[in-house]
Amino acid sequence: MYTVYQEPLVSRYTSREMQYLFSEEKKFTTWRKCWLALAEAQYELGLTDLISVEMLDEMRANLDNIDYRLAQEKEREIRHDVMAHVFEFGTKCPRAEGIIHLGATSQFVVCNTDLMIQKEAMQLIRNGLLTVISQLASFCERYKALPTLGYTHYQPAQPTTVGKRNTLYLQDVLLDLKSLDRFVTDMAARGAKGTVGTQATFLELFQGDHDKVRKLDELVARKLGFTGTLPVTGQTYSRKLDIKLIEVLAGIGATAHKFAVDLRLLSNLKVQEEPFAEKQTGSSAMAYKRNPMRSERMTGLARKLMGLCADFYATYANQWFERTLDDSAIRRMDIPQAFLLTDAILKLFVNISANMVVYPNQINKHLEAELPFMTTEKILMEAVARGCSRQEMHEIIKEHSVAAGYVVKQEARDNDLLERLAADDRIPLNRSELDRLTGDYAQFTGRAARQTEEYLQEHVYPLLAQNKDSLVMIDAELSV
Amino acid sequence: MYTVYQEPLVSRYTSREMQYLFSEEKKFTTWRKCWLALAEAQYELGLTDLISVEMLDEMRANLDNIDYRLAQEKEREIRHDVMAHVFEFGTKCPRAEGIIHLGATSQFVVCNTDLMIQKEAMQLIRNGLLTVISQLASFCERYKALPTLGYTHYQPAQPTTVGKRNTLYLQDVLLDLKSLDRFVTDMAARGAKGTVGTQATFLELFQGDHDKVRKLDELVARKLGFTGTLPVTGQTYSRKLDIKLIEVLAGIGATAHKFAVDLRLLSNLKVQEEPFAEKQTGSSAMAYKRNPMRSERMTGLARKLMGLCADFYATYANQWFERTLDDSAIRRMDIPQAFLLTDAILKLFVNISANMVVYPNQINKHLEAELPFMTTEKILMEAVARGCSRQEMHEIIKEHSVAAGYVVKQEARDNDLLERLAADDRIPLNRSELDRLTGDYAQFTGRAARQTEEYLQEHVYPLLAQNKDSLVMIDAELSV
Amino acid sequence: MYTVYQEPLVSRYTSREMQYLFSEEKKFTTWRKCWLALAEAQYELGLTDLISVEMLDEMRANLDNIDYRLAQEKEREIRHDVMAHVFEFGTKCPRAEGIIHLGATSQFVVCNTDLMIQKEAMQLIRNGLLTVISQLASFCERYKALPTLGYTHYQPAQPTTVGKRNTLYLQDVLLDLKSLDRFVTDMAARGAKGTVGTQATFLELFQGDHDKVRKLDELVARKLGFTGTLPVTGQTYSRKLDIKLIEVLAGIGATAHKFAVDLRLLSNLKVQEEPFAEKQTGSSAMAYKRNPMRSERMTGLARKLMGLCADFYATYANQWFERTLDDSAIRRMDIPQAFLLTDAILKLFVNISANMVVYPNQINKHLEAELPFMTTEKILMEAVARGCSRQEMHEIIKEHSVAAGYVVKQEARDNDLLERLAADDRIPLNRSELDRLTGDYAQFTGRAARQTEEYLQEHVYPLLAQNKDSLVMIDAELSV
Amino acid sequence: MYTVYQEPLVSRYTSREMQYLFSEEKKFTTWRKCWLALAEAQYELGLTDLISVEMLDEMRANLDNIDYRLAQEKEREIRHDVMAHVFEFGTKCPRAEGIIHLGATSQFVVCNTDLMIQKEAMQLIRNGLLTVISQLASFCERYKALPTLGYTHYQPAQPTTVGKRNTLYLQDVLLDLKSLDRFVTDMAARGAKGTVGTQATFLELFQGDHDKVRKLDELVARKLGFTGTLPVTGQTYSRKLDIKLIEVLAGIGATAHKFAVDLRLLSNLKVQEEPFAEKQTGSSAMAYKRNPMRSERMTGLARKLMGLCADFYATYANQWFERTLDDSAIRRMDIPQAFLLTDAILKLFVNISANMVVYPNQINKHLEAELPFMTTEKILMEAVARGCSRQEMHEIIKEHSVAAGYVVKQEARDNDLLERLAADDRIPLNRSELDRLTGDYAQFTGRAARQTEEYLQEHVYPLLAQNKDSLVMIDAELSV
């Protein structure tokens, strides 16, 4: 263990549940479920001369009973994993041995299993998203009316509220959930399609009865938990569906990246911060530092997740005809990695969004420093309302603002913008009028608080209410 | 013109319609529509002391009346394109001059215009997809029953039919159309949200009346042709929506790439080919060649289109707070490029799918050469049906197949597989039985023809019927 | 012009020089140079019965004499650009008509021209890099000793100097120059290799004389300005070389991106800023803002440039055999785009690095605010020097630092760390000793100033001296 | 083990040697080497009051003596891996405990160790490349004169030779080796640079003696096996160097991808094939198939490897200031993955290139089928030589070629081109002259054989000779 590379996604970042979904055990037991579903469906559709109830019972009784060593030995010998497991399953089911995998091609178990595992994995991801949504919603609610500097170009702009800013992340998470739900709703089994998708061997088994073969396909799909089966396939399901899959996951990565980068900037500004564990060491040399390590890790994981997209496009776009195997090794790595990365990201996202820290006094300090500048928009509006040309006022105010900005930057002194404006005759407002325009900060935040409320009431709470039963609490214990 | 780089997307590959959508004229006239919609909505919601019917009429009369030179001069002076066009519009609308862009920020026109153009561009793309679907469907119908070699690993596998293979592409195009339709359905205006999305200036204009400001946002959206407005925004709409956009377009690219690569391989196999223009020169040196240049070009264009995805992820994921401007130059290039590439690809796709050539005699030749091998699956099934072990038969047949394969490859002679099998006592079939198993090719294609019919009847024709009014014929004239 | 999409790279961001290199004129006149070089070399190597001095003179006299309309007409007719220009050149050179392109394939002119243009374009890029290096070096020199906060995790860390920080960018630009120089040094002509690279037609022309054909290849290469010719090629030069090309350019993009992002953060911190034009409008609504628009644009352009890499990998990796044409459309776009993007980035880089602004008073303010924290490293060292356990001291100091940090963040008050430490008996330093440790800021910057000097003296100045003749001043006039 | 995701790179594809280089043991023992080197250098440069020979001996004796459980416990407690190992090493070195990591920051061990491991890993990769070069060279030598169809557009073109075609891959592998050698030659240690790269703590340790601190940096570098140290760094070495690293590895991936795709096409053409293991099962259903599974796997692995590039660009381009930690998780995954993927690819490449199969009789069959077409180039040349217009002959021959092509494709009959040409009076050659032009195939291959010889003699053999001592035979045993 210490002498071999350990994939950090497993050793460090992800949940047991997700790790299990991409384990050998999960895969091989699901293969057996596929074989059982096929045999059951074949039996139900009339192949009773080939398949007996006893065989089905035997198979059913041995779904989890796998001798991995034996399977591996066989695989080394024949260099074919599916046939090796057919063989091993056969040793457990001496009666059924001859009818396991009947009429099927390897991709019958491989593709259907892939899809079943993806479906379960999406459910885990969905739980994570719901938890994040729920927590971010509470945060937005709590801070909906707290004014804070807005930023454009990462330069101070009009104020917004802490809650309102966080609805932007929240809205993007909701988009991710919507994508995920669409993906899951669209899912269909690869079903029983045969070597190149023509169902030729099944048609022979059912002696030319098209209806029965079609029913077989659908019945197997239903038995495996799908509402439908893909209309047409080659040997595998279209790898275009894998692009859809990575879109869902990379979409979550993108949202997480935007959120984490903002949080790292906010952390520098001492405005909003991730939680910090008591024993966590800032760095070996600088004990006092409160490094946003969760957000930094989230950034890196999200970058890698987004980076996987290109693989999926290329794999689909270069599949030849009914199937080539250049998709095998890469999907074997990329699909688990994509889910594990998303899992790791959501663990962090849940952990962070549960206990984000806000520093109202620091926020005020920022507002005070930029307030005189911020008033310019209102002054401009007022001047225009009093009949001045927008264009001209814009220029005059800009001139004074730039001057005041230089004072701040060059001399590191407090800004004197209001004094300057009051002293300029071209501006139709005196000092006391200017002061009146810069009262409490909330007046600068427009509808931010109200928008936050509306967004939560109209979009988020109904969604959470709808999903309240499925909202499973996520263990977001981290090893930072 | 000859002394400056010409973007090939414009000079060579795309339609006039799409080129126009990303022209200056389209942009700036749409900006004016935004300003008009804003003023109208402000008027309708009660700002009648500021805005008059005459002003609106004036604006309405000058939507297309742009003095580009004047606007450019102003822009060079103030280095701000939106303010330059506010100014230029003002020269045409002396009455309205003071209320153009009232309470708005640049992104009011920029974002809404972006979305409006995207919507129109998606309509052009949709036309292209429908044409491709319609043409591919005809092709599938026509060749639904023509047996042809299937390929896995790009090695001969069970036969399928020409039509069935092409349903695989068709199904992927349908997925693209579904994505596009979802994207368009989900579209909402950026609306009237203000500098950092708080609607602060609008709230002031409406003296604190939240309802009116909310209605303003919705009214503007409706006037601009959207059914709704985004619940919350920063200064711009979330660049996450741009990711959705590129997913739709790159998805089309991916489908086109898979199709084009297969067609290039089929062309080598002399099975299925793109149309070939009479005057087209194969190459300077080899006159006889029928190079699949359309498919090759399609491959390259699609590669570039897929390659754009990463930009959109990175742009969104690295947007800071309410907005940073590192999205500007890249979106200005990437969004037009993405649409233009898709347009170019669809022109090719329409052109190719209209007149694909099939070579039945060559197809037969391939089937004959591989037929003895192909029968092994049936022989295996039959032998199992007669009580042999699947595993054992598999081994025996493999042994003979490999031997026959060597004869073919090493000696470039016809294969002798059936002779070999007939001579092997372990196999419970004699030569005449073997021959009977290898009758007409259609028997090997399973449900391929039937699947094609079902897929067309159940999925494609209903879709085309539903859209028959919007199916505009695409001009797919190419300069190859 | 207003009704068709205009590529912003051309209309907005790039230099005339670079735009010209990828123009039709540049391409077609270079093709003619290739044809001339070929004919000259063929003549010199003995094909005097086919080629005469008069023919060469005729060709030489018409290198720039192109009737574009005629060539286009011919191309529309025969759909082959090279043959169209052979034809058009022939109309200008009636004597030479029969021997233009003798024994050559289209890629003879296309590949060699590509390489020649790339070489010239690299020279432009090189000039830009040298200018940036020169300017950044001056900046580093000037600010080599100005202490400023260092940042790790974007949290205050030990101080460094403004000059030292900027050597990090400088060093990366030097790496880019090194890559570029290697690329150019490695360049070799595609030469005269024939349709699939076998030189078959040339061997025939020279009646089986291998030596002469080899010399032809080398002679053409030399005439076209290359020191050598590629040993083996297919129809084209290996597209692997295009990967090398994009590595050079995208490497510059990456450096520019890192620099620009840092500068945008520094701009928020009011530490270091890009220059700001007088007439530049901050934004329509906020006149006072000093938006780092150059750096933002640079970020976006660099992102796009880096995003092109994947295309080049995919194009090479999917080239089949001696050549497929799926490289044509994409290279026609990607290679000019890559150079134009780099050109645009360097214009910005030159413009910014020429006049960067530094705010020493703001820098001091930052240092003062973090100084007490910063001293902890020194206190730790001192305490260890006095015999305390590093581990234990680390813990104690951390505890107080976190407490002081909370005071700063939670109460937005000045930090009280030194008081706290002085009051703690476990720490073997009293207040006056602590104060002595926190003297002038330069003491915290270690070897930063000295490193800067050394780096400039040992690495940068020698390089600039070596290149002082080729350091052409770049026009970095921008339209922001 | 069966219940947790197993990274396939480790469980299936890679060598023990490479897996070990990225193991915990390798990492932590290398950290200790860094600590030892630092202490030795500090001692040698005069810190003899702090550091004793006994301490160094103690450290030297315990380089491999790691209690992993203890370190992990400590890490869980203090959440800092480097400090945990400082602690654990201290328990083994009670005397040295206080001076381990003296003056250093975590990245002292982390960065230097990264670089040391990269260097060793590059050596393994280099061995693989040399083996591939050696084997491909033998293959080229052997088949240098065997004529085979060349392909452009994946359509038959002029013949080349099997050996010549394979020099194209060989040349690209040589480019990869050159890149690798440059990377390794350029490598320098991160050395002893301190928290933000200023060497502040070291300068204090050496009481302001700049020379000694500079020597410390260089001495540590030399002790760790580097010829030099990076001139300037932030907290870490510039992540730009990681881009150089992935360029080397992804370059190998690109070459492997191009090679593998071609081989898969050649396999379909029955021209050139990967070796095939005796017991390998083609597929569960089709026993006879000779699926190019190695090349397919290579394609997929190479795709993933190339896909990693974008991560490295983004990580560097988004590093803020002296360092942010968003590089940590992603580098922890991407760097091992990049090396492991390259290792896996080279195992396949070595395995395949050792025993590639060629089918001369099939090759002849292809030549025969296309020969009449192929002669057109020669006929064109001959006709031009006899005074015909190149343009006109081109058109006439094209016309007949297209007609003959239709006969072949439409009727699947042998082509009749020569008959057609002989019968056309405009062509100044009769049938016997035409026949003479189409003699033995070698005449069509121009200088292919000679080029192959020259390339091997002048470029490959000297390289192999130079490296003959370092050419270690690679174990390319595969589990396919």
mmCIF file of N, CA and C in Angstrom, chain A residues 278-301:
data_model
loop_
_atom_site.group_PDB
_atom_site.id
_atom_site.type_symbol
_atom_site.label_atom_id
_atom_site.label_comp_id
_atom_site.label_asym_id
_atom_site.label_seq_id
_atom_site.Cartn_x
_atom_site.Cartn_y
_atom_site.Cartn_z
ATOM 1 N N GLU A 278 -10.534 23.829 14.303
ATOM 2 C CA GLU A 278 -9.693 24.286 15.410
ATOM 3 C C GLU A 278 -8.220 23.882 15.286
ATOM 4 N N LYS A 279 -7.995 22.620 14.964
ATOM 5 C CA LYS A 279 -6.623 22.095 14.987
ATOM 6 C C LYS A 279 -5.853 22.346 13.689
ATOM 7 N N GLN A 280 -6.566 22.843 12.680
ATOM 8 C CA GLN A 280 -5.966 23.030 11.357
ATOM 9 C C GLN A 280 -4.739 23.959 11.424
ATOM 10 N N THR A 281 -3.646 23.527 10.850
ATOM 11 C CA THR A 281 -2.442 24.349 10.833
ATOM 12 C C THR A 281 -2.427 25.213 9.574
ATOM 13 N N GLY A 282 -2.284 26.513 9.763
ATOM 14 C CA GLY A 282 -2.280 27.408 8.613
ATOM 15 C C GLY A 282 -1.193 27.023 7.637
ATOM 16 N N SER A 283 0.006 27.041 8.110
ATOM 17 C CA SER A 283 1.128 26.585 7.314
ATOM 18 C C SER A 283 2.245 26.319 8.298
ATOM 19 N N SER A 284 3.259 25.683 7.852
ATOM 20 C CA SER A 284 4.303 25.344 8.807
ATOM 21 C C SER A 284 4.931 26.609 9.388
ATOM 22 N N ALA A 285 5.022 27.633 8.571
ATOM 23 C CA ALA A 285 5.743 28.806 9.026
ATOM 24 C C ALA A 285 4.844 29.901 9.591
ATOM 25 N N MET A 286 3.606 29.998 9.072
ATOM 26 C CA MET A 286 2.770 31.113 9.487
ATOM 27 C C MET A 286 1.525 30.639 10.195
ATOM 28 N N ALA A 287 1.638 30.589 11.509
ATOM 29 C CA ALA A 287 0.611 29.945 12.312
ATOM 30 C C ALA A 287 -0.725 30.661 12.251
ATOM 31 N N TYR A 288 -0.693 31.964 12.024
ATOM 32 C CA TYR A 288 -1.917 32.755 12.178
ATOM 33 C C TYR A 288 -2.836 32.691 10.963
ATOM 34 N N LYS A 289 -2.342 32.119 9.879
ATOM 35 C CA LYS A 289 -3.099 32.248 8.632
ATOM 36 C C LYS A 289 -4.373 31.423 8.625
ATOM 37 N N ARG A 290 -5.385 31.992 8.011
ATOM 38 C CA ARG A 290 -6.665 31.292 7.840
ATOM 39 C C ARG A 290 -6.851 31.002 6.363
ATOM 40 N N ASN A 291 -6.111 30.024 5.906
ATOM 41 C CA ASN A 291 -6.095 29.741 4.485
ATOM 42 C C ASN A 291 -7.400 29.072 4.040
ATOM 43 N N PRO A 292 -7.970 29.560 2.972
ATOM 44 C CA PRO A 292 -9.230 28.972 2.479
ATOM 45 C C PRO A 292 -8.971 27.671 1.752
ATOM 46 N N MET A 293 -8.477 26.687 2.516
ATOM 47 C CA MET A 293 -8.009 25.462 1.874
ATOM 48 C C MET A 293 -9.124 24.621 1.268
ATOM 49 N N ARG A 294 -10.315 24.676 1.871
ATOM 50 C CA ARG A 294 -11.420 23.916 1.273
ATOM 51 C C ARG A 294 -11.774 24.493 -0.101
ATOM 52 N N SER A 295 -11.862 25.799 -0.154
ATOM 53 C CA SER A 295 -12.221 26.434 -1.438
ATOM 54 C C SER A 295 -11.107 26.239 -2.454
ATOM 55 N N GLU A 296 -9.888 26.264 -1.985
ATOM 56 C CA GLU A 296 -8.780 26.042 -2.915
ATOM 57 C C GLU A 296 -8.833 24.611 -3.461
ATOM 58 N N ARG A 297 -9.070 23.671 -2.570
ATOM 59 C CA ARG A 297 -9.165 22.288 -3.049
ATOM 60 C C ARG A 297 -10.334 22.132 -4.013
ATOM 61 N N MET A 298 -11.433 22.743 -3.654
ATOM 62 C CA MET A 298 -12.628 22.693 -4.503
ATOM 63 C C MET A 298 -12.313 23.246 -5.898
ATOM 64 N N THR A 299 -11.568 24.327 -5.919
ATOM 65 C CA THR A 299 -11.179 24.923 -7.201
ATOM 66 C C THR A 299 -10.411 23.923 -8.053
ATOM 67 N N GLY A 300 -9.429 23.295 -7.438
ATOM 68 C CA GLY A 300 -8.596 22.353 -8.180
ATOM 69 C C GLY A 300 -9.376 21.124 -8.643
ATOM 70 N N LEU A 301 -10.199 20.582 -7.768
ATOM 71 C CA LEU A 301 -10.994 19.417 -8.147
ATOM 72 C C LEU A 301 -11.962 19.774 -9.273
#
